[in-house]
mmCIF file of C-alpha atoms in Angstrom:
data_model
loop_
_atom_site.group_PDB
_atom_site.id
_atom_site.type_symbol
_atom_site.label_atom_id
_atom_site.label_comp_id
_atom_site.label_asym_id
_atom_site.label_seq_id
_atom_site.Cartn_x
_atom_site.Cartn_y
_atom_site.Cartn_z
ATOM 1 C CA MET V 1 14.891 0.957 26.495
ATOM 2 C CA ALA V 2 16.640 3.933 24.973
ATOM 3 C CA PRO V 3 21.007 2.928 24.705
ATOM 4 C CA ARG V 4 23.150 5.389 26.645
ATOM 5 C CA LEU V 5 25.449 7.713 24.563
ATOM 6 C CA SER V 6 27.660 9.743 26.140
ATOM 7 C CA ARG V 7 30.310 12.661 25.339
ATOM 8 C CA GLY V 8 33.797 11.192 26.070
ATOM 9 C CA THR V 9 37.245 10.893 25.124
ATOM 10 C CA CYS V 10 39.514 8.884 22.710
ATOM 11 C CA PRO V 11 40.947 7.735 26.623
ATOM 12 C CA ASP V 12 37.137 6.977 27.503
ATOM 13 C CA ALA V 13 36.426 5.075 24.328
ATOM 14 C CA GLU V 14 39.678 3.273 24.085
ATOM 15 C CA LEU V 15 40.946 5.484 20.293
ATOM 16 C CA ARG V 16 43.631 6.248 19.142
ATOM 17 C CA ALA V 17 43.939 10.309 19.796
ATOM 18 C CA ASP V 18 46.846 10.959 17.230
ATOM 19 C CA GLU V 19 44.663 9.010 14.692
ATOM 20 C CA LEU V 20 40.764 10.045 15.766
ATOM 21 C CA ASN V 21 41.524 13.557 15.858
ATOM 22 C CA ARG V 22 42.906 13.177 12.342
ATOM 23 C CA LEU V 23 39.194 12.086 10.951
ATOM 24 C CA VAL V 24 38.179 15.214 10.079
ATOM 25 C CA GLY V 25 40.843 16.535 7.812
ATOM 26 C CA GLU V 26 40.126 13.519 5.966
ATOM 27 C CA LEU V 27 37.130 14.554 4.936
ATOM 28 C CA THR V 28 38.689 18.692 4.357
ATOM 29 C CA PRO V 29 40.034 18.050 0.979
ATOM 30 C CA PHE V 30 36.556 16.586 -0.330
ATOM 31 C CA LEU V 31 34.756 20.169 -0.544
ATOM 32 C CA GLU V 32 36.520 22.206 -2.100
ATOM 33 C CA SER V 33 37.056 21.228 -6.348
ATOM 34 C CA SER V 34 41.330 19.470 -6.776
ATOM 35 C CA PRO V 35 43.496 18.850 -9.578
ATOM 36 C CA ALA V 36 41.692 14.445 -8.802
ATOM 37 C CA SER V 37 38.424 16.526 -8.960
ATOM 38 C CA ALA V 38 36.455 19.529 -10.970
ATOM 39 C CA HIS V 39 33.592 19.268 -8.226
ATOM 40 C CA PRO V 40 33.322 19.121 -3.933
ATOM 41 C CA TRP V 41 32.440 15.713 -3.344
ATOM 42 C CA CYS V 42 29.633 18.356 -1.027
ATOM 43 C CA ALA V 43 28.920 20.568 0.030
ATOM 44 C CA GLY V 44 29.473 19.462 4.300
ATOM 45 C CA ALA V 45 29.195 16.014 6.170
ATOM 46 C CA VAL V 46 28.490 15.817 9.964
ATOM 47 C CA VAL V 47 31.304 12.944 11.056
ATOM 48 C CA LEU V 48 30.224 11.045 14.569
ATOM 49 C CA ALA V 49 32.428 8.625 15.885
ATOM 50 C CA GLY V 50 32.181 6.497 19.285
ATOM 51 C CA ARG V 51 32.987 3.111 21.018
ATOM 52 C CA GLY V 52 31.253 0.875 23.451
ATOM 53 C CA GLY V 53 29.177 3.919 25.252
ATOM 54 C CA THR V 54 31.712 7.499 24.818
ATOM 55 C CA VAL V 55 30.800 9.183 21.762
ATOM 56 C CA ALA V 56 34.784 10.872 21.153
ATOM 57 C CA LEU V 57 34.575 12.369 17.868
ATOM 58 C CA HIS V 58 30.853 14.351 16.697
ATOM 59 C CA GLU V 59 32.070 17.444 14.179
ATOM 60 C CA ALA V 60 30.774 18.619 11.643
ATOM 61 C CA VAL V 61 32.650 20.619 8.588
ATOM 62 C CA GLY V 62 31.814 22.866 5.590
ATOM 63 C CA TRP V 63 28.122 23.575 5.240
ATOM 64 C CA ALA V 64 24.249 22.569 5.114
ATOM 65 C CA VAL V 65 23.339 25.401 2.442
ATOM 66 C CA ARG V 66 25.665 26.868 -0.453
ATOM 67 C CA TYR V 67 23.890 26.962 -3.746
ATOM 68 C CA ARG V 68 21.221 28.405 -4.609
ATOM 69 C CA GLY V 69 20.708 25.798 -8.161
ATOM 70 C CA TYR V 70 23.079 24.434 -10.012
ATOM 71 C CA ASP V 71 24.086 26.132 -14.327
ATOM 72 C CA GLU V 72 23.927 23.269 -16.769
ATOM 73 C CA ARG V 73 25.855 25.181 -18.932
ATOM 74 C CA ALA V 74 28.951 25.930 -17.355
ATOM 75 C CA ASP V 75 28.891 22.763 -14.743
ATOM 76 C CA ARG V 76 28.919 24.927 -12.281
ATOM 77 C CA GLY V 77 26.896 25.362 -8.765
ATOM 78 C CA VAL V 78 25.544 28.137 -8.002
ATOM 79 C CA GLU V 79 26.197 30.274 -4.544
ATOM 80 C CA LEU V 80 24.239 31.957 -2.575
ATOM 81 C CA PRO V 81 25.724 35.121 -1.243
ATOM 82 C CA ARG V 82 28.113 34.327 1.744
ATOM 83 C CA GLY V 83 25.996 36.175 4.152
ATOM 84 C CA GLN V 84 23.889 33.470 3.081
ATOM 85 C CA TRP V 85 25.003 29.973 3.422
ATOM 86 C CA VAL V 86 24.340 28.012 6.705
ATOM 87 C CA PRO V 87 26.961 25.818 7.926
ATOM 88 C CA MET V 88 26.764 22.450 9.488
ATOM 89 C CA ARG V 89 26.729 21.487 12.912
ATOM 90 C CA PRO V 90 26.680 18.311 15.031
ATOM 91 C CA ASP V 91 22.880 17.947 14.986
ATOM 92 C CA THR V 92 22.687 19.310 11.675
ATOM 93 C CA VAL V 93 19.403 17.014 9.882
ATOM 94 C CA PHE V 94 20.318 15.149 6.053
ATOM 95 C CA ASP V 95 17.896 13.367 3.916
ATOM 96 C CA LEU V 96 19.072 9.624 4.713
ATOM 97 C CA ALA V 97 17.645 8.078 1.600
ATOM 98 C CA SER V 98 18.710 4.573 1.328
ATOM 99 C CA LEU V 99 19.873 4.569 5.279
ATOM 100 C CA THR V 100 16.113 4.575 5.478
ATOM 101 C CA LYS V 101 15.968 0.243 4.359
ATOM 102 C CA LEU V 102 17.793 -0.314 7.224
ATOM 103 C CA PHE V 103 14.483 1.299 9.657
ATOM 104 C CA THR V 104 12.114 -0.500 7.886
ATOM 105 C CA ALA V 105 14.454 -4.017 7.536
ATOM 106 C CA VAL V 106 14.462 -3.748 11.185
ATOM 107 C CA VAL V 107 10.715 -3.866 11.216
ATOM 108 C CA ALA V 108 10.419 -6.462 8.757
ATOM 109 C CA VAL V 109 12.861 -8.564 10.836
ATOM 110 C CA ARG V 110 10.410 -7.511 13.540
ATOM 111 C CA ARG V 111 6.898 -8.119 12.372
ATOM 112 C CA LEU V 112 6.856 -10.280 9.473
ATOM 113 C CA GLU V 113 8.498 -14.330 8.988
ATOM 114 C CA PRO V 114 11.638 -13.947 7.368
ATOM 115 C CA ASP V 115 11.725 -17.361 4.996
ATOM 116 C CA ARG V 116 7.708 -16.856 4.524
ATOM 117 C CA GLU V 117 6.557 -16.194 1.362
ATOM 118 C CA VAL V 118 5.812 -11.791 0.558
ATOM 119 C CA ALA V 119 2.453 -13.086 -1.098
ATOM 120 C CA ALA V 120 0.957 -14.967 1.551
ATOM 121 C CA TYR V 121 1.603 -11.326 3.098
ATOM 122 C CA VAL V 122 0.482 -9.594 -0.421
ATOM 123 C CA PRO V 123 -1.030 -11.837 -2.680
ATOM 124 C CA GLU V 124 -1.128 -9.002 -5.130
ATOM 125 C CA PHE V 125 2.521 -9.101 -4.854
ATOM 126 C CA ALA V 126 2.687 -13.441 -6.915
ATOM 127 C CA ALA V 127 2.054 -11.497 -9.950
ATOM 128 C CA ALA V 128 4.596 -12.305 -12.898
ATOM 129 C CA GLY V 129 6.420 -15.415 -11.169
ATOM 130 C CA LYS V 130 6.970 -14.163 -7.652
ATOM 131 C CA ARG V 131 5.029 -16.189 -6.031
ATOM 132 C CA ARG V 132 7.880 -18.567 -4.829
ATOM 133 C CA ILE V 133 9.768 -14.491 -3.141
ATOM 134 C CA THR V 134 10.466 -14.177 0.200
ATOM 135 C CA VAL V 135 10.475 -11.983 2.863
ATOM 136 C CA ARG V 136 14.172 -12.713 3.757
ATOM 137 C CA GLN V 137 15.507 -13.028 -0.379
ATOM 138 C CA LEU V 138 13.928 -8.604 -0.360
ATOM 139 C CA LEU V 139 15.893 -8.792 2.455
ATOM 140 C CA ASP V 140 18.983 -9.785 1.172
ATOM 141 C CA HIS V 141 18.400 -8.164 -1.750
ATOM 142 C CA THR V 142 18.486 -11.843 -3.848
ATOM 143 C CA SER V 143 14.832 -11.801 -5.435
ATOM 144 C CA GLY V 144 16.240 -10.975 -8.211
ATOM 145 C CA LEU V 145 13.688 -7.985 -9.813
ATOM 146 C CA ARG V 146 15.123 -5.463 -10.770
ATOM 147 C CA PRO V 147 16.498 -1.826 -8.894
ATOM 148 C CA GLU V 148 13.469 0.674 -9.976
ATOM 149 C CA LEU V 149 10.522 1.034 -11.136
ATOM 150 C CA PRO V 150 8.913 5.237 -11.988
ATOM 151 C CA PHE V 151 6.654 4.898 -9.377
ATOM 152 C CA HIS V 152 6.791 9.241 -9.324
ATOM 153 C CA ASP V 153 5.214 9.080 -13.232
ATOM 154 C CA HIS V 154 1.741 7.615 -11.307
ATOM 155 C CA ALA V 155 -0.760 10.226 -9.508
ATOM 156 C CA ASP V 156 -2.249 7.222 -7.872
ATOM 157 C CA ALA V 157 -1.544 4.614 -5.741
ATOM 158 C CA ARG V 158 -3.245 1.984 -6.937
ATOM 159 C CA ASP V 159 -1.357 2.681 -10.589
ATOM 160 C CA ARG V 160 1.757 2.350 -8.512
ATOM 161 C CA ALA V 161 1.109 -0.302 -7.032
ATOM 162 C CA ARG V 162 -0.268 -1.903 -10.494
ATOM 163 C CA LEU V 163 3.412 -1.311 -11.421
ATOM 164 C CA LEU V 164 5.179 -3.086 -8.279
ATOM 165 C CA TRP V 165 2.350 -6.335 -8.320
ATOM 166 C CA GLU V 166 2.969 -6.525 -13.372
ATOM 167 C CA GLU V 167 6.907 -6.846 -12.250
ATOM 168 C CA GLU V 168 9.006 -10.069 -13.163
ATOM 169 C CA PRO V 169 12.771 -10.830 -11.229
ATOM 170 C CA VAL V 170 14.935 -10.784 -14.433
ATOM 171 C CA ALA V 171 16.530 -13.313 -13.202
ATOM 172 C CA ALA V 172 15.126 -16.785 -10.981
ATOM 173 C CA PRO V 173 15.111 -15.874 -6.730
ATOM 174 C CA GLY V 174 17.369 -17.201 -5.089
ATOM 175 C CA GLY V 175 20.435 -16.499 -6.872
ATOM 176 C CA THR V 176 22.018 -13.459 -8.021
ATOM 177 C CA ARG V 177 22.014 -10.370 -5.701
ATOM 178 C CA ILE V 178 20.969 -6.522 -7.179
ATOM 179 C CA TYR V 179 20.048 -3.930 -4.983
ATOM 180 C CA SER V 180 16.738 -3.545 -5.353
ATOM 181 C CA ASP V 181 14.839 -0.339 -4.161
ATOM 182 C CA LEU V 182 11.483 -2.127 -5.061
ATOM 183 C CA ASN V 183 12.573 -4.826 -2.430
ATOM 184 C CA LEU V 184 12.079 -2.363 0.997
ATOM 185 C CA ILE V 185 9.307 -1.617 -1.257
ATOM 186 C CA ALA V 186 7.681 -4.103 -1.589
ATOM 187 C CA LEU V 187 8.729 -5.038 2.316
ATOM 188 C CA GLN V 188 6.608 -1.923 2.836
ATOM 189 C CA HIS V 189 3.384 -3.658 1.335
ATOM 190 C CA ALA V 190 4.000 -7.036 3.162
ATOM 191 C CA LEU V 191 3.884 -4.961 6.657
ATOM 192 C CA GLU V 192 1.014 -2.260 6.313
ATOM 193 C CA ARG V 193 -0.751 -5.738 4.465
ATOM 194 C CA GLU V 194 0.131 -7.682 7.458
ATOM 195 C CA THR V 195 0.005 -4.850 11.227
ATOM 196 C CA GLY V 196 -3.294 -1.989 9.624
ATOM 197 C CA GLU V 197 0.073 -0.156 10.075
ATOM 198 C CA SER V 198 1.488 2.562 7.834
ATOM 199 C CA VAL V 199 5.434 2.182 7.365
ATOM 200 C CA ASP V 200 6.012 5.400 9.078
ATOM 201 C CA ALA V 201 4.009 4.353 12.325
ATOM 202 C CA LEU V 202 5.847 1.101 12.627
ATOM 203 C CA VAL V 203 9.134 2.424 12.321
ATOM 204 C CA ARG V 204 7.625 5.313 15.440
ATOM 205 C CA GLU V 205 6.499 2.592 17.269
ATOM 206 C CA GLU V 206 9.486 0.404 17.188
ATOM 207 C CA ILE V 207 13.020 1.662 16.233
ATOM 208 C CA THR V 208 12.818 5.706 16.679
ATOM 209 C CA GLY V 209 10.406 5.971 19.538
ATOM 210 C CA PRO V 210 11.874 2.795 22.167
ATOM 211 C CA LEU V 211 15.286 4.414 20.870
ATOM 212 C CA GLY V 212 14.058 8.027 21.741
ATOM 213 C CA MET V 213 15.669 8.918 18.471
ATOM 214 C CA HIS V 214 14.146 12.430 18.880
ATOM 215 C CA ASP V 215 15.707 13.796 15.362
ATOM 216 C CA THR V 216 14.399 10.699 12.906
ATOM 217 C CA ARG V 217 10.726 11.134 10.882
ATOM 218 C CA TYR V 218 9.525 10.943 7.574
ATOM 219 C CA ASN V 219 8.048 14.096 7.397
ATOM 220 C CA PRO V 220 9.898 16.373 8.511
ATOM 221 C CA PRO V 221 7.763 19.606 10.445
ATOM 222 C CA ALA V 222 8.405 22.924 9.287
ATOM 223 C CA SER V 223 10.459 24.099 12.376
ATOM 224 C CA TRP V 224 13.129 21.818 11.291
ATOM 225 C CA LEU V 225 13.975 23.870 8.345
ATOM 226 C CA PRO V 226 16.742 25.497 9.776
ATOM 227 C CA ARG V 227 18.671 22.316 10.626
ATOM 228 C CA ILE V 228 17.979 20.789 7.058
ATOM 229 C CA ALA V 229 21.197 20.016 5.023
ATOM 230 C CA ALA V 230 19.988 21.495 1.602
ATOM 231 C CA THR V 231 20.270 18.595 -1.168
ATOM 232 C CA GLU V 232 19.436 19.251 -4.908
ATOM 233 C CA ASP V 233 18.462 21.693 -7.296
ATOM 234 C CA GLN V 234 16.605 18.965 -9.140
ATOM 235 C CA ARG V 235 15.603 19.194 -12.888
ATOM 236 C CA ARG V 236 15.385 17.358 -16.084
ATOM 237 C CA PRO V 237 17.438 15.562 -17.889
ATOM 238 C CA TRP V 238 19.547 14.950 -14.320
ATOM 239 C CA GLY V 239 16.659 14.032 -12.576
ATOM 240 C CA ARG V 240 13.090 12.440 -13.126
ATOM 241 C CA LEU V 241 10.293 15.537 -11.902
ATOM 242 C CA ASP V 242 11.224 19.528 -11.742
ATOM 243 C CA ARG V 243 10.889 21.287 -8.347
ATOM 244 C CA GLY V 244 14.478 22.790 -8.392
ATOM 245 C CA MET V 245 16.688 23.403 -4.577
ATOM 246 C CA LEU V 246 15.120 21.273 -2.340
ATOM 247 C CA ARG V 247 15.337 21.841 1.285
ATOM 248 C CA GLY V 248 13.884 19.003 3.749
ATOM 249 C CA SER V 249 11.837 17.074 0.844
ATOM 250 C CA VAL V 250 12.332 13.890 0.313
ATOM 251 C CA HIS V 251 15.467 14.220 -2.412
ATOM 252 C CA ASP V 252 14.205 9.802 -4.128
ATOM 253 C CA GLU V 253 12.517 10.940 -6.224
ATOM 254 C CA ASN V 254 9.398 7.779 -6.278
ATOM 255 C CA ALA V 255 9.841 8.221 -2.349
ATOM 256 C CA TYR V 256 8.272 11.625 -3.622
ATOM 257 C CA ALA V 257 5.638 10.331 -5.513
ATOM 258 C CA MET V 258 4.907 8.113 -2.154
ATOM 259 C CA GLY V 259 4.026 11.041 0.214
ATOM 260 C CA GLY V 260 7.537 11.099 1.396
ATOM 261 C CA VAL V 261 6.635 7.889 3.094
ATOM 262 C CA ALA V 262 8.319 5.154 1.481
ATOM 263 C CA GLY V 263 10.415 1.496 2.478
ATOM 264 C CA HIS V 264 13.048 2.640 0.311
ATOM 265 C CA ALA V 265 13.266 6.578 1.370
ATOM 266 C CA GLY V 266 12.329 9.637 3.566
ATOM 267 C CA LEU V 267 13.704 9.298 6.876
ATOM 268 C CA PHE V 268 15.195 12.646 8.464
ATOM 269 C CA SER V 269 18.043 12.836 10.753
ATOM 270 C CA THR V 270 20.700 13.388 12.564
ATOM 271 C CA ALA V 271 24.335 11.487 13.267
ATOM 272 C CA TRP V 272 23.240 11.901 17.440
ATOM 273 C CA ASP V 273 19.939 9.629 15.807
ATOM 274 C CA LEU V 274 22.036 7.242 13.838
ATOM 275 C CA ALA V 275 24.629 6.169 16.958
ATOM 276 C CA LEU V 276 21.433 4.981 19.085
ATOM 277 C CA LEU V 277 20.099 3.131 16.508
ATOM 278 C CA CYS V 278 23.864 1.872 16.087
ATOM 279 C CA ARG V 279 24.790 0.755 19.824
ATOM 280 C CA SER V 280 20.583 -0.501 20.195
ATOM 281 C CA LEU V 281 22.013 -3.148 17.309
ATOM 282 C CA LEU V 282 25.669 -3.570 18.514
ATOM 283 C CA ASP V 283 23.897 -3.867 22.125
ATOM 284 C CA THR V 284 21.324 -6.953 21.028
ATOM 285 C CA GLY V 285 23.464 -9.367 18.038
ATOM 286 C CA GLY V 286 20.797 -7.881 15.109
ATOM 287 C CA PRO V 287 17.501 -6.107 14.573
ATOM 288 C CA ARG V 288 15.670 -8.965 17.156
ATOM 289 C CA PRO V 289 17.249 -10.153 20.206
ATOM 290 C CA GLY V 290 17.555 -13.694 19.691
ATOM 291 C CA HIS V 291 18.175 -13.423 16.043
ATOM 292 C CA ARG V 292 21.928 -12.650 15.232
ATOM 293 C CA GLY V 293 22.927 -10.396 12.202
ATOM 294 C CA TYR V 294 21.594 -7.601 10.807
ATOM 295 C CA PRO V 295 19.395 -8.446 7.431
ATOM 296 C CA GLY V 296 19.132 -5.133 4.746
ATOM 297 C CA PHE V 297 22.988 -4.157 6.091
ATOM 298 C CA GLU V 298 25.660 -4.451 3.678
ATOM 299 C CA THR V 299 28.876 -6.880 4.941
ATOM 300 C CA ASP V 300 32.773 -5.766 5.108
ATOM 301 C CA ALA V 301 32.112 -3.674 1.961
ATOM 302 C CA ALA V 302 35.349 -2.003 1.298
ATOM 303 C CA TRP V 303 34.417 0.663 -1.266
ATOM 304 C CA PHE V 304 31.775 2.434 1.159
ATOM 305 C CA MET V 305 33.987 0.209 4.903
ATOM 306 C CA GLY V 306 37.707 0.886 4.069
ATOM 307 C CA ALA V 307 39.936 -0.430 6.275
ATOM 308 C CA LEU V 308 37.240 -1.184 8.909
ATOM 309 C CA ALA V 309 36.020 -3.557 5.984
ATOM 310 C CA GLY V 310 37.395 -7.733 6.141
ATOM 311 C CA ARG V 311 36.672 -8.000 9.978
ATOM 312 C CA GLY V 312 32.335 -8.467 9.853
ATOM 313 C CA ALA V 313 31.370 -4.596 10.067
ATOM 314 C CA ALA V 314 28.247 -4.022 8.554
ATOM 315 C CA GLY V 315 26.126 -0.944 7.484
ATOM 316 C CA HIS V 316 24.519 0.563 4.673
ATOM 317 C CA THR V 317 25.032 4.805 2.350
ATOM 318 C CA GLY V 318 22.530 6.379 1.192
ATOM 319 C CA PHE V 319 22.330 7.630 -2.255
ATOM 320 C CA THR V 320 21.984 11.744 -1.009
ATOM 321 C CA GLY V 321 26.219 11.258 1.101
ATOM 322 C CA THR V 322 25.199 9.575 3.843
ATOM 323 C CA SER V 323 26.448 5.979 5.305
ATOM 324 C CA LEU V 324 26.902 4.292 8.669
ATOM 325 C CA VAL V 325 29.157 0.928 9.864
ATOM 326 C CA ILE V 326 28.883 -0.772 13.152
ATOM 327 C CA ASP V 327 31.551 -3.320 13.864
ATOM 328 C CA PRO V 328 30.640 -5.757 16.036
ATOM 329 C CA ALA V 329 34.059 -6.499 16.595
ATOM 330 C CA THR V 330 35.087 -3.497 18.327
ATOM 331 C CA ASP V 331 31.674 -2.499 19.493
ATOM 332 C CA SER V 332 32.783 0.822 17.584
ATOM 333 C CA PHE V 333 29.945 2.685 15.179
ATOM 334 C CA LEU V 334 31.029 5.530 12.098
ATOM 335 C CA VAL V 335 27.860 7.944 10.644
ATOM 336 C CA LEU V 336 29.048 10.488 8.314
ATOM 337 C CA LEU V 337 25.975 12.189 6.845
ATOM 338 C CA ALA V 338 27.441 14.115 4.313
ATOM 339 C CA ASN V 339 25.192 16.259 0.814
ATOM 340 C CA SER V 340 27.085 15.644 -1.780
ATOM 341 C CA VAL V 341 23.868 16.492 -4.454
ATOM 342 C CA HIS V 342 24.231 19.496 -2.776
ATOM 343 C CA PRO V 343 23.933 21.073 -5.806
ATOM 344 C CA CYS V 344 23.560 18.312 -7.911
ATOM 345 C CA ARG V 345 23.270 15.068 -8.527
ATOM 346 C CA LEU V 346 26.293 15.173 -11.190
ATOM 347 C CA TRP V 347 28.943 16.296 -8.825
ATOM 348 C CA ARG V 348 28.777 12.799 -7.139
ATOM 349 C CA ASP V 349 32.028 11.135 -6.755
ATOM 350 C CA GLY V 350 32.284 8.037 -5.253
ATOM 351 C CA SER V 351 32.686 6.625 -2.130
ATOM 352 C CA ALA V 352 36.633 7.362 -1.051
ATOM 353 C CA PRO V 353 35.739 9.787 1.821
ATOM 354 C CA ARG V 354 33.708 7.010 2.330
ATOM 355 C CA ALA V 355 36.204 5.072 2.794
ATOM 356 C CA ALA V 356 39.515 7.477 4.017
ATOM 357 C CA VAL V 357 36.771 8.042 6.654
ATOM 358 C CA GLY V 358 36.430 3.943 7.629
ATOM 359 C CA THR V 359 39.749 3.688 6.885
ATOM 360 C CA ARG V 360 41.579 6.495 9.329
ATOM 361 C CA PHE V 361 39.124 5.027 12.103
ATOM 362 C CA ALA V 362 40.493 1.874 11.938
ATOM 363 C CA ARG V 363 44.005 3.017 12.966
ATOM 364 C CA ALA V 364 41.785 5.367 15.820
ATOM 365 C CA LEU V 365 40.504 1.624 16.818
ATOM 366 C CA GLY V 366 44.373 -0.163 16.716
ATOM 367 C CA VAL V 367 43.098 -2.911 13.814
ATOM 368 C CA VAL V 368 45.478 -1.923 11.188
#
């Protein structure tokens, strides 16, 4: 059953209006260059904040499309004529990048046994010292696998899979945490082998369909294009492929090579749809009723949560400028979606805006 969410006021959500009303203001300095930064952090953003079943803030700032390209010699964005700039709207659709991992993790917890070895689902995965890696170790990034592999260099799906089968862990499984796309790609293989269904079908059956997330999917149709935020002028050497300015096509090169559907990246969504996911997770206490906790999520990460960290908050970020945080202690949620790789990933400059927004929301909650 889809969670109930409605727009309401700060009193409805038991939030301090004076603080919440300043939250969007925390973002605006990051939309333009400044003495502290030669580049804007993003061209535009959508922010949503709520508590209980009430969304008290859902606003857009800046531009979904501003640039037609990037001039690497001058290190500047090449702007479109002003009349062609597309403003951000609350219902703007974003390339979620690594927020996709959360969807894969939720499905994995529902469909796979966390303490079972991955090789039990995908025997080929056992090669090169990976036999003892478990589903749980993939979920919490303790498999020992490196962050990524160049799947985009291989047109054949069998060659891409062989890269993963032949990959040897760089650290002993079960020890050091190494954040890795490979973990979620391996989970994708395990899910598809176990269920006989593709990961996009599983996400639709387990999450987006039941929760009524109608604006969330892989490979958005052409009819969505007017609502989609642009990402990057993707070219070598900063990119791994030469694809030009991207809008509506997945930014991640490996996900693109996989047809836009991957365990680590590829989903597009809106702030409201992500709020539905947040509300569902808060309602159930985790990805599966009876299974407490949030596998696949970062916990108490001050670098992007700000003052929300340290209280059991859980969340995640995406390379394109996306993030979400849920705080079980206050039954609250915060979604920030931005196009911080528009026009080029070289302009990305940390997570200061995410942390600032998190701290302002913590003040609105009255926890700091």
